[in-house]
Short mmCIF file of C-alpha atoms and ligand atoms in Angstrom, two decimals:
data_model
loop_
_atom_site.label_atom_id
_atom_site.label_comp_id
_atom_site.label_asym_id
_atom_site.label_seq_id
_atom_site.Cartn_x
_atom_site.Cartn_y
_atom_site.Cartn_z
CA MET A 852 73.65 132.36 111.86
CA SER A 853 76.64 133.23 109.67
CA PRO A 854 78.53 130.51 107.77
CA GLN A 855 81.56 131.25 110.00
CA GLU A 856 79.53 130.66 113.14
CA ALA A 857 78.05 127.50 111.68
CA TYR A 858 81.53 126.25 110.82
CA LYS A 859 82.72 126.93 114.39
CA GLU A 860 79.83 124.92 115.80
CA LEU A 861 80.51 122.14 113.31
CA GLU A 862 84.12 122.00 114.53
CA LYS A 863 82.98 121.83 118.12
CA ARG A 864 80.58 118.97 117.39
CA GLN A 865 83.20 117.07 115.36
CA ARG A 866 85.61 117.36 118.26
CA GLU A 867 83.08 115.69 120.47
CA VAL A 868 82.53 112.88 117.97
CA PHE A 869 86.29 112.45 117.71
CA LEU A 870 86.72 112.25 121.49
CA ILE A 871 84.17 109.42 121.62
CA GLN A 872 85.94 107.66 118.74
CA SER A 873 89.35 107.93 120.37
CA CYS A 874 88.04 106.58 123.70
CA HIS A 875 86.59 103.70 121.70
CA ALA A 876 89.98 103.14 120.01
CA VAL A 877 91.77 102.94 123.36
CA LEU A 878 89.30 100.31 124.58
CA ALA A 879 89.63 98.33 121.35
CA TRP A 880 93.43 98.39 121.59
CA GLU A 881 93.38 97.37 125.24
CA GLU A 882 90.98 94.53 124.46
CA ARG A 883 93.49 93.02 122.03
CA THR A 884 96.65 93.60 124.09
CA TYR A 885 96.08 93.30 127.85
CA MET A 886 92.43 92.62 128.74
CA PRO A 887 91.87 89.39 130.68
CA ARG A 888 89.32 87.02 129.10
CA GLY A 889 86.83 87.76 131.86
CA GLY A 890 86.55 91.36 130.68
CA ALA A 891 84.96 90.45 127.34
CA GLU A 892 81.34 90.93 128.29
CA LEU A 893 81.77 94.31 129.95
CA ARG A 894 84.04 95.48 127.12
CA SER A 895 81.49 94.60 124.48
CA GLU A 896 78.89 96.64 126.41
CA GLN A 897 81.27 99.56 126.77
CA ARG A 898 82.06 99.53 123.08
CA GLY A 899 78.45 99.10 122.02
CA TYR A 900 77.50 102.09 124.17
CA LEU A 901 80.21 104.30 122.69
CA ALA A 902 79.39 103.25 119.12
CA GLY A 903 75.75 104.15 119.68
CA LEU A 904 76.67 107.49 121.25
CA GLU A 905 79.01 108.33 118.40
CA HIS A 906 76.38 107.50 115.79
CA GLU A 907 73.79 109.61 117.61
CA LYS A 908 76.11 112.62 117.83
CA PHE A 909 77.28 112.36 114.25
CA THR A 910 73.87 111.87 112.65
CA ASP A 911 72.22 114.65 114.69
CA PRO A 912 70.06 116.67 112.24
CA ARG A 913 71.84 119.77 113.54
CA ILE A 914 75.00 118.60 111.68
CA GLY A 915 72.98 118.59 108.45
CA GLU A 916 71.72 122.14 109.14
CA LEU A 917 75.21 123.44 109.88
CA LEU A 918 76.57 121.85 106.72
CA SER A 919 73.82 123.49 104.65
CA ILE A 920 74.67 126.93 106.06
CA THR A 921 78.38 126.59 105.25
CA GLU A 922 77.94 125.02 101.82
CA GLY A 923 78.03 127.49 98.96
CA SER A 924 79.40 130.22 101.26
CA LYS A 925 82.77 131.95 100.96
CA LEU A 926 84.21 129.11 103.04
CA THR A 927 83.87 126.67 100.16
CA GLN A 928 84.95 129.01 97.35
CA ASP A 929 88.40 127.49 97.10
CA PRO A 930 87.66 123.74 97.00
CA GLU A 931 91.14 122.94 98.31
CA SER A 932 90.97 125.21 101.37
CA VAL A 933 90.96 123.64 104.82
CA GLU A 934 87.33 124.65 105.44
CA ALA A 935 86.08 123.46 102.04
CA VAL A 936 87.77 120.07 102.43
CA ASN A 937 86.39 119.57 105.94
CA ILE A 938 82.87 120.54 104.86
CA ARG A 939 83.03 118.28 101.77
CA GLU A 940 84.20 115.22 103.68
CA ILE A 941 81.87 115.64 106.67
CA ARG A 942 78.97 116.01 104.23
CA HIS A 943 80.01 112.83 102.45
CA ARG A 944 80.01 110.81 105.68
CA TYR A 945 76.91 112.45 107.07
CA ASP A 946 74.90 111.59 103.97
CA LYS A 947 76.05 107.99 104.04
CA ASP A 948 75.42 107.54 107.77
CA THR A 949 71.94 109.05 107.64
CA LYS A 950 70.87 107.05 104.58
CA LEU A 951 71.00 103.63 106.23
CA PRO A 952 67.75 102.56 107.88
CA ARG A 953 68.25 101.55 111.50
CA GLU A 954 66.73 98.08 110.93
CA LEU A 955 69.25 97.35 108.21
CA VAL A 956 72.21 98.40 110.39
CA GLU A 957 70.95 96.21 113.23
CA GLU A 958 70.22 93.26 110.94
CA LEU A 959 73.72 93.53 109.47
CA THR A 960 75.36 93.62 112.91
CA ARG A 961 73.32 90.64 114.11
CA THR A 962 73.93 88.58 110.97
CA THR A 963 77.64 89.24 110.65
CA SER A 964 78.39 88.56 114.29
CA ARG A 965 76.76 85.13 113.94
CA ALA A 966 78.18 84.55 110.45
CA GLU A 967 81.70 85.06 111.80
CA GLY A 968 81.29 82.18 114.25
CA GLU A 969 79.69 79.98 111.58
CA TRP A 970 82.54 80.80 109.23
CA ALA A 971 85.18 79.87 111.83
CA ALA A 972 83.47 76.50 112.43
CA ALA A 973 83.04 75.85 108.69
CA ARG A 974 86.67 76.67 108.00
CA GLN A 975 87.84 74.28 110.70
CA LYS A 976 85.98 71.44 108.95
CA SER A 977 86.66 72.84 105.48
CA ASP A 978 82.90 72.65 104.92
CA PHE A 979 81.74 75.38 102.55
CA LYS A 980 78.15 74.09 102.49
CA ALA A 981 77.82 74.94 106.19
CA PHE A 982 78.87 78.53 105.54
CA GLN A 983 76.96 79.02 102.26
CA PRO A 984 73.58 80.11 103.77
CA TRP A 985 75.43 82.74 105.84
CA LEU A 986 77.30 84.05 102.85
CA GLU A 987 73.96 84.28 101.03
CA LYS A 988 72.48 86.33 103.88
CA VAL A 989 75.47 88.66 104.11
CA VAL A 990 75.52 89.27 100.35
CA ARG A 991 71.78 89.99 100.31
CA LEU A 992 72.09 92.51 103.16
CA LEU A 993 75.06 94.22 101.52
CA GLN A 994 73.12 94.53 98.28
CA GLN A 995 70.42 96.28 100.32
CA LYS A 996 73.05 98.48 101.91
CA ALA A 997 74.33 99.51 98.46
CA GLU A 998 70.76 100.34 97.40
CA ALA A 999 70.25 102.44 100.54
CA TYR A 1000 73.50 104.35 99.92
CA GLY A 1001 72.68 104.79 96.24
CA TYR A 1002 75.34 104.55 93.53
CA GLU A 1003 76.25 105.29 89.96
CA GLY A 1004 77.20 102.34 87.76
CA GLU A 1005 77.26 99.11 89.74
CA PRO A 1006 76.28 98.48 93.41
CA TYR A 1007 79.83 97.43 94.35
CA ASN A 1008 80.82 101.12 94.00
CA ALA A 1009 78.70 101.99 97.03
CA LEU A 1010 80.47 99.41 99.23
CA LEU A 1011 83.96 100.23 97.95
CA ASP A 1012 83.36 103.87 98.86
CA ASP A 1013 83.27 102.98 102.57
CA TYR A 1014 86.97 102.08 102.39
CA GLU A 1015 88.23 103.98 99.36
CA PRO A 1016 86.11 107.14 99.05
CA GLY A 1017 85.50 108.22 95.48
CA ALA A 1018 87.12 105.18 93.84
CA THR A 1019 85.13 103.45 91.11
CA THR A 1020 85.06 99.74 90.41
CA ASP A 1021 85.63 100.26 86.67
CA ASP A 1022 88.84 102.26 87.21
CA ILE A 1023 90.20 99.75 89.67
CA ALA A 1024 89.20 96.75 87.56
CA ASP A 1025 91.04 98.22 84.59
CA VAL A 1026 94.34 98.71 86.45
CA PHE A 1027 93.97 95.35 88.22
CA ALA A 1028 93.38 93.47 84.94
CA LYS A 1029 96.59 94.88 83.46
CA LEU A 1030 98.48 94.00 86.63
CA ARG A 1031 97.08 90.47 86.61
CA GLY A 1032 98.18 89.76 83.05
CA GLU A 1033 101.80 90.70 83.70
CA LEU A 1034 101.96 89.32 87.23
CA VAL A 1035 100.71 85.82 86.30
CA ASP A 1036 103.47 85.72 83.72
CA LEU A 1037 106.16 86.94 86.14
CA VAL A 1038 105.17 84.44 88.83
CA ALA A 1039 105.21 81.59 86.27
CA ARG A 1040 108.72 82.60 85.15
CA ILE A 1041 109.93 82.77 88.74
CA LYS A 1042 108.55 79.26 89.32
CA GLU A 1043 110.59 77.92 86.39
CA ALA A 1044 113.72 79.95 87.19
CA PRO A 1045 117.01 78.04 87.25
CA LYS A 1046 118.36 80.16 90.13
CA LYS A 1047 116.65 79.97 93.52
CA PRO A 1048 117.60 81.80 96.72
CA ASP A 1049 118.19 79.76 99.88
CA VAL A 1050 115.17 80.64 102.02
CA SER A 1051 116.37 78.49 104.95
CA ILE A 1052 118.60 81.38 106.08
CA VAL A 1053 115.60 83.19 107.57
CA GLU A 1054 114.06 79.94 108.88
CA ARG A 1055 116.73 79.21 111.48
CA GLU A 1056 116.54 79.80 115.25
CA TYR A 1057 115.87 83.45 116.03
CA ASP A 1058 115.62 84.08 119.75
CA ILE A 1059 112.53 86.17 120.49
CA GLU A 1060 114.22 88.48 123.02
CA ARG A 1061 116.88 89.26 120.45
CA GLN A 1062 114.26 89.81 117.76
CA LYS A 1063 112.59 92.35 120.04
CA LEU A 1064 115.85 94.19 120.44
CA PHE A 1065 116.49 94.23 116.70
CA ASN A 1066 112.92 95.26 115.83
CA GLU A 1067 112.96 98.18 118.21
CA MET A 1068 116.26 99.31 116.77
CA VAL A 1069 114.92 99.16 113.20
CA ALA A 1070 111.62 100.83 114.13
CA GLY A 1071 113.46 103.69 115.83
CA ALA A 1072 115.94 104.09 112.98
CA ILE A 1073 113.21 104.54 110.34
CA GLY A 1074 111.41 107.14 112.42
CA PHE A 1075 109.03 105.49 114.90
CA ASP A 1076 109.07 107.81 117.91
CA PHE A 1077 108.65 105.81 121.14
CA GLY A 1078 107.87 109.05 122.98
CA ILE A 1079 104.55 109.22 121.12
CA GLY A 1080 104.04 105.52 120.42
CA ARG A 1081 104.20 101.97 121.79
CA LEU A 1082 105.00 98.57 120.36
CA ASP A 1083 103.15 95.59 121.87
CA ILE A 1084 102.44 91.95 120.96
CA THR A 1085 99.18 90.55 119.51
CA THR A 1086 98.23 87.54 117.36
CA HIS A 1087 97.08 89.82 114.54
CA PRO A 1088 99.31 92.88 114.23
CA PHE A 1089 97.64 96.27 113.80
CA THR A 1090 98.11 100.01 114.19
CA SER A 1091 95.86 102.36 116.09
CA GLY A 1092 96.32 106.12 116.04
CA PHE A 1093 94.34 107.40 119.02
CA GLY A 1094 94.97 111.05 118.24
CA PRO A 1095 97.71 113.64 118.58
CA GLY A 1096 100.69 112.27 120.49
CA ASP A 1097 99.60 108.65 120.82
CA THR A 1098 99.98 105.96 118.15
CA ARG A 1099 100.15 102.25 119.03
CA ILE A 1100 101.46 99.36 116.96
CA THR A 1101 101.66 95.62 117.60
CA THR A 1102 103.60 92.72 116.16
CA ARG A 1103 103.98 88.95 116.64
CA TYR A 1104 107.07 86.80 117.01
CA ASN A 1105 108.02 83.49 115.44
CA PRO A 1106 111.22 81.95 116.89
CA LYS A 1107 111.82 80.02 113.66
CA HIS A 1108 111.25 82.77 111.10
CA LEU A 1109 112.96 86.13 111.04
CA ASN A 1110 110.59 87.68 108.49
CA ASP A 1111 107.31 87.53 110.45
CA ALA A 1112 108.06 90.04 113.19
CA LEU A 1113 110.64 92.04 111.29
CA PHE A 1114 108.62 92.88 108.18
CA GLY A 1115 105.40 92.85 110.17
CA THR A 1116 106.85 95.53 112.44
CA MET A 1117 108.16 97.61 109.54
CA HIS A 1118 104.68 97.36 107.97
CA GLU A 1119 102.95 98.67 111.09
CA VAL A 1120 105.63 101.33 111.58
CA GLY A 1121 104.74 102.56 108.07
CA HIS A 1122 101.09 102.90 109.13
CA ALA A 1123 102.22 104.61 112.34
CA LEU A 1124 104.50 107.10 110.57
CA TYR A 1125 101.45 108.18 108.55
CA GLU A 1126 99.37 108.55 111.71
CA MET A 1127 102.19 110.47 113.41
CA GLY A 1128 102.65 112.69 110.35
CA LEU A 1129 99.00 113.72 110.03
CA GLU A 1130 98.36 117.20 111.45
CA LYS A 1131 96.00 115.93 114.11
CA LYS A 1132 96.59 118.75 116.54
CA GLU A 1133 96.02 121.54 114.02
CA HIS A 1134 92.93 119.84 112.57
CA PHE A 1135 91.65 118.16 115.71
CA GLY A 1136 88.93 115.66 114.80
CA MET A 1137 88.54 117.11 111.30
CA PRO A 1138 89.06 115.42 107.91
CA MET A 1139 92.12 117.58 107.14
CA GLY A 1140 93.87 115.76 110.00
CA GLU A 1141 92.84 112.29 108.84
CA ALA A 1142 94.08 109.63 106.43
CA VAL A 1143 92.78 109.68 102.83
CA SER A 1144 91.69 106.06 102.51
CA LEU A 1145 92.66 102.51 103.40
CA GLY A 1146 94.54 102.20 100.11
CA ILE A 1147 96.70 105.25 100.83
CA HIS A 1148 97.24 104.02 104.40
CA GLU A 1149 98.40 100.67 103.07
CA SER A 1150 100.73 102.41 100.60
CA GLN A 1151 102.63 103.84 103.56
CA SER A 1152 102.99 100.50 105.35
CA ARG A 1153 103.97 98.66 102.18
CA MET A 1154 106.59 101.22 101.28
CA TRP A 1155 108.51 100.82 104.54
CA GLU A 1156 108.02 97.06 104.54
CA ASN A 1157 108.93 96.38 100.91
CA GLN A 1158 110.52 99.23 98.97
CA VAL A 1159 112.68 100.07 102.02
CA GLY A 1160 112.85 96.91 104.15
CA ARG A 1161 113.27 94.42 101.31
CA SER A 1162 115.83 96.50 99.41
CA ARG A 1163 119.48 95.52 99.18
CA GLU A 1164 120.58 99.01 100.27
CA PHE A 1165 118.70 98.77 103.56
CA TRP A 1166 120.63 95.60 104.41
CA VAL A 1167 123.99 97.08 103.49
CA TYR A 1168 123.53 99.00 106.71
CA PHE A 1169 121.49 96.57 108.80
CA LEU A 1170 122.94 93.13 107.99
CA PRO A 1171 126.16 93.77 109.96
CA GLN A 1172 124.02 94.85 112.91
CA ALA A 1173 121.73 91.82 112.55
CA LYS A 1174 124.81 89.59 112.50
CA ARG A 1175 125.94 90.98 115.83
CA ILE A 1176 122.55 90.21 117.37
CA PHE A 1177 121.86 86.83 115.67
CA ARG A 1178 125.45 85.61 115.65
CA GLU A 1179 124.90 81.84 115.16
CA SER A 1180 122.06 82.02 112.64
CA LEU A 1181 123.63 84.57 110.33
CA ASP A 1182 127.26 83.48 110.58
CA GLY A 1183 128.89 83.56 107.14
CA VAL A 1184 125.72 84.74 105.35
CA SER A 1185 126.50 87.14 102.50
CA LEU A 1186 124.47 90.22 101.62
CA ASP A 1187 123.36 88.55 98.36
CA ASP A 1188 122.23 85.40 100.14
CA PHE A 1189 120.31 87.34 102.76
CA TYR A 1190 118.73 89.63 100.18
CA GLY A 1191 117.59 86.58 98.20
CA ALA A 1192 116.16 84.85 101.27
CA ILE A 1193 113.98 87.79 102.32
CA ASN A 1194 112.70 88.08 98.74
CA TYR A 1195 111.85 84.42 98.19
CA VAL A 1196 108.78 83.91 95.98
CA THR A 1197 106.60 80.82 95.83
CA PRO A 1198 102.90 80.32 94.99
CA SER A 1199 100.95 79.26 98.08
CA TYR A 1200 97.32 78.90 99.19
CA ILE A 1201 97.17 81.31 102.11
CA ARG A 1202 97.02 85.05 101.45
CA VAL A 1203 98.42 86.22 104.78
CA GLU A 1204 101.51 84.04 104.31
CA ALA A 1205 102.09 85.12 100.71
CA ASP A 1206 105.26 86.83 99.46
CA GLU A 1207 105.38 90.29 97.92
CA ALA A 1208 104.93 89.06 94.32
CA THR A 1209 102.11 86.53 94.65
CA TYR A 1210 100.21 88.55 97.27
CA ASN A 1211 98.43 90.70 94.72
CA LEU A 1212 97.15 87.66 92.81
CA HIS A 1213 95.34 86.61 95.99
CA ILE A 1214 93.68 90.01 96.13
CA LEU A 1215 92.77 90.22 92.43
CA LEU A 1216 90.98 86.88 92.68
CA ARG A 1217 88.95 88.00 95.71
CA PHE A 1218 88.08 91.33 94.12
CA GLU A 1219 86.77 89.63 90.96
CA LEU A 1220 84.61 87.21 92.94
CA GLU A 1221 83.13 89.71 95.40
CA ARG A 1222 82.32 92.16 92.62
CA ALA A 1223 80.40 89.39 90.85
CA LEU A 1224 78.68 88.36 94.11
CA ILE A 1225 77.35 91.86 94.70
CA SER A 1226 76.19 92.35 91.11
CA GLY A 1227 74.45 88.96 91.29
CA ASP A 1228 76.50 87.47 88.43
CA LEU A 1229 77.99 84.92 90.81
CA LYS A 1230 75.88 82.80 93.18
CA PRO A 1231 77.38 82.09 96.61
CA ALA A 1232 76.93 78.37 95.87
CA ASP A 1233 79.33 78.69 92.93
CA VAL A 1234 82.11 80.42 94.89
CA PRO A 1235 84.30 77.33 95.56
CA GLY A 1236 84.27 76.21 91.92
CA GLU A 1237 84.99 79.68 90.62
CA TRP A 1238 87.69 80.25 93.23
CA ASN A 1239 89.49 77.01 92.43
CA SER A 1240 89.47 77.41 88.68
CA ARG A 1241 90.82 80.97 88.89
CA PHE A 1242 93.41 79.92 91.44
CA LYS A 1243 94.72 77.27 89.03
CA LYS A 1244 94.94 79.86 86.25
CA TYR A 1245 96.72 82.53 88.30
CA PHE A 1246 98.99 80.44 90.54
CA GLY A 1247 99.43 77.28 88.53
CA ILE A 1248 98.43 75.02 91.46
CA GLU A 1249 95.24 73.15 92.46
CA VAL A 1250 93.44 74.11 95.66
CA ASP A 1251 93.23 70.98 97.82
CA ASN A 1252 90.36 72.04 100.11
CA ASP A 1253 88.13 75.05 100.85
CA ALA A 1254 89.94 75.87 104.11
CA ASN A 1255 92.96 76.54 101.92
CA GLY A 1256 90.71 78.25 99.38
CA CYS A 1257 87.56 80.33 99.62
CA LEU A 1258 87.07 79.78 103.36
CA GLN A 1259 90.45 81.15 104.51
CA ASP A 1260 89.58 84.82 105.17
CA VAL A 1261 87.26 86.31 107.78
CA HIS A 1262 86.28 89.33 105.61
CA TRP A 1263 83.19 88.05 103.82
CA SER A 1264 81.64 86.64 106.99
CA ILE A 1265 81.83 90.03 108.72
CA GLY A 1266 80.44 91.87 105.70
CA TYR A 1267 83.71 93.46 104.50
CA LEU A 1268 83.04 93.25 100.77
CA GLY A 1269 84.80 96.16 99.06
CA TYR A 1270 87.75 95.98 101.46
CA PHE A 1271 90.12 93.56 99.70
CA PRO A 1272 91.02 95.82 96.76
CA THR A 1273 92.53 98.38 99.16
CA TYR A 1274 95.44 95.97 99.80
CA THR A 1275 96.49 95.92 96.16
CA LEU A 1276 95.74 99.62 95.75
CA GLY A 1277 98.21 100.10 98.61
CA ASN A 1278 100.91 98.15 96.76
CA LEU A 1279 100.27 100.08 93.55
CA TYR A 1280 100.29 103.51 95.20
CA SER A 1281 103.35 102.55 97.21
CA ALA A 1282 105.40 101.70 94.11
CA GLN A 1283 104.19 104.78 92.24
CA PHE A 1284 104.97 107.15 95.14
CA PHE A 1285 108.34 105.53 95.77
CA THR A 1286 109.37 105.81 92.11
CA LYS A 1287 108.62 109.52 92.31
CA ALA A 1288 110.53 109.87 95.59
CA THR A 1289 113.65 108.29 94.03
CA ARG A 1290 113.43 110.87 91.22
CA ASP A 1291 112.97 113.78 93.61
CA ILE A 1292 115.78 112.57 95.89
CA PRO A 1293 118.49 111.30 93.53
CA ASN A 1294 120.70 109.72 96.21
CA LEU A 1295 117.83 108.15 98.16
CA MET A 1296 119.08 104.56 97.93
CA ARG A 1297 122.56 105.70 98.95
CA GLN A 1298 121.00 107.28 102.04
CA PHE A 1299 119.52 103.86 102.95
CA GLU A 1300 123.01 102.33 102.78
CA GLU A 1301 124.11 104.86 105.36
CA GLY A 1302 121.19 104.18 107.70
CA ASN A 1303 119.53 107.49 106.87
CA TYR A 1304 115.73 107.39 106.32
CA ARG A 1305 114.95 111.00 107.12
CA GLY A 1306 114.98 112.05 103.45
CA LEU A 1307 112.19 109.65 102.54
CA LEU A 1308 110.18 110.41 105.68
CA ASP A 1309 110.37 114.17 105.07
CA TRP A 1310 109.25 113.63 101.47
CA LEU A 1311 106.24 111.59 102.66
CA ARG A 1312 105.40 114.13 105.37
CA LYS A 1313 105.36 116.97 102.89
CA ASN A 1314 103.65 115.29 99.94
CA ILE A 1315 101.24 112.89 101.64
CA HIS A 1316 100.93 113.01 105.44
CA SER A 1317 100.44 116.74 105.94
CA GLN A 1318 97.82 116.85 103.17
CA GLY A 1319 95.21 115.02 105.28
CA GLN A 1320 92.09 114.51 103.17
CA ARG A 1321 92.68 117.53 100.93
CA TYR A 1322 92.59 115.22 97.90
CA ARG A 1323 90.88 111.90 97.30
CA ALA A 1324 93.29 109.03 96.62
CA ASN A 1325 93.35 109.16 92.80
CA LYS A 1326 93.75 112.95 92.80
CA LEU A 1327 96.52 112.78 95.41
CA CYS A 1328 98.32 110.25 93.23
CA GLU A 1329 98.14 112.61 90.23
CA LYS A 1330 99.21 115.60 92.31
CA VAL A 1331 102.21 113.80 93.77
CA THR A 1332 103.38 111.70 90.82
CA GLY A 1333 101.97 113.63 87.87
CA GLU A 1334 100.19 110.48 86.61
CA PRO A 1335 96.98 108.62 87.36
CA LEU A 1336 97.30 105.27 89.13
CA SER A 1337 99.00 102.70 86.94
CA HIS A 1338 100.19 99.10 87.24
CA LYS A 1339 103.52 99.97 85.63
CA PRO A 1340 105.62 101.29 88.54
CA LEU A 1341 104.82 98.17 90.59
CA MET A 1342 105.53 95.81 87.68
CA ASP A 1343 108.77 97.63 86.79
CA TYR A 1344 109.93 97.45 90.38
CA MET A 1345 109.13 93.74 90.68
CA SER A 1346 110.50 92.75 87.26
CA GLU A 1347 113.80 94.44 88.03
CA LYS A 1348 114.13 93.00 91.52
CA TYR A 1349 113.13 89.41 90.72
CA GLY A 1350 114.91 89.50 87.38
CA GLU A 1351 118.16 89.97 89.27
CA ILE A 1352 117.45 87.58 92.14
CA TYR A 1353 116.07 84.76 89.98
CA GLY A 1354 118.17 85.39 86.88
CA ILE A 1355 115.12 85.74 84.62
CO1 CO B 1829 98.37 97.20 106.63
#
């Protein structure tokens, strides 16, 4: 069989895997949006069946044979060609998926599905001791998973690679440590600032039907195409790109806070614009038509949420429109007051409620602890103590109980160690990409004032979306911005913005 024939068969098999995955994605979306409670048992069987089928198809030894025939052939001569990229990335996943012993996968699924329930109960009572044995089990199994994958350097690298392929813990830790130093200082100065915006402006009555109207208007204006997408309501907002021509997002509404649905929607629209901009039709089911990593995905959502949605220029255009829709609540509110209110910063316990500035401190703390858990330097029993002392150092406040501390997130109970850093990577990449975009498009901010977002979207399409998985995240960052990932663009952006708002 020639390498070309092998590649053709590989494409055909990948298509099949992708079709199973996208059916699974539709069921998962439907489960969270419209499924009645009674459907839970059947749905879990349907999903389990599809997951098993997908694994079987993807780890078929034939895939390994086909990869071997194509590797080292003319197809891979140019490492940046479509074929070479697809072969490289399929190989990467195939090796990982075939390295895990079946017993370990099953043990992990069993343990994490029970641990999640135990975690929820422990959090309710703020009782870390009840959760501790489960955390110990999860950490032990993940250490075994890292050993099965194999790794260079430390075991955390193997877990991180599931979410951020090719990233190394050392590189990330270095950038994060620099960010932490400057961010702790910035947040402390904001806390002491003499000037404080009036946050109550966004905490007035905001009728949900009117919010829906406004959100849809904003989503459409920044490029969300309702002909190939939907916006629905769920408790935990998310984005799901099923495939070419169908991308779903969700949001949630709070009648007493304008920010929740508004910035939540802009965030998910950012994810969706990436999904819609990937060349999924041309590269059906292949890595060249897929997102680079969770960090790069998050950079797209954060950019539309923060660099665009929380900019003054955006509201030059949209505040007058918002005032027409929310007449009573925004009557007499100036652009400056509104801009201050949506950029209010205050240290708080809960990550998912955190503002743009303190958010990353929540992530840095989790990254440091989970890295130490996996290496064995930190015992699960010592997590609350370590959490609380770091929290005091970074945020300047004492944690009052574990529900507001180390028990707040679901991630560790479901085995997602290595996932948290992708949130801060997203913020870092977002600022670095956006800084470059403002250099490439000199009147970009002026375009925002005029309600024009096409310039930025076209720039993202060309530089990031259409590239699929051609480059790994760090390489993409260098290609696009000319520099490796750095904490500076994000710090510069925040120092300038909060310096003005808080007069520091
Ligand atoms: Co996101």
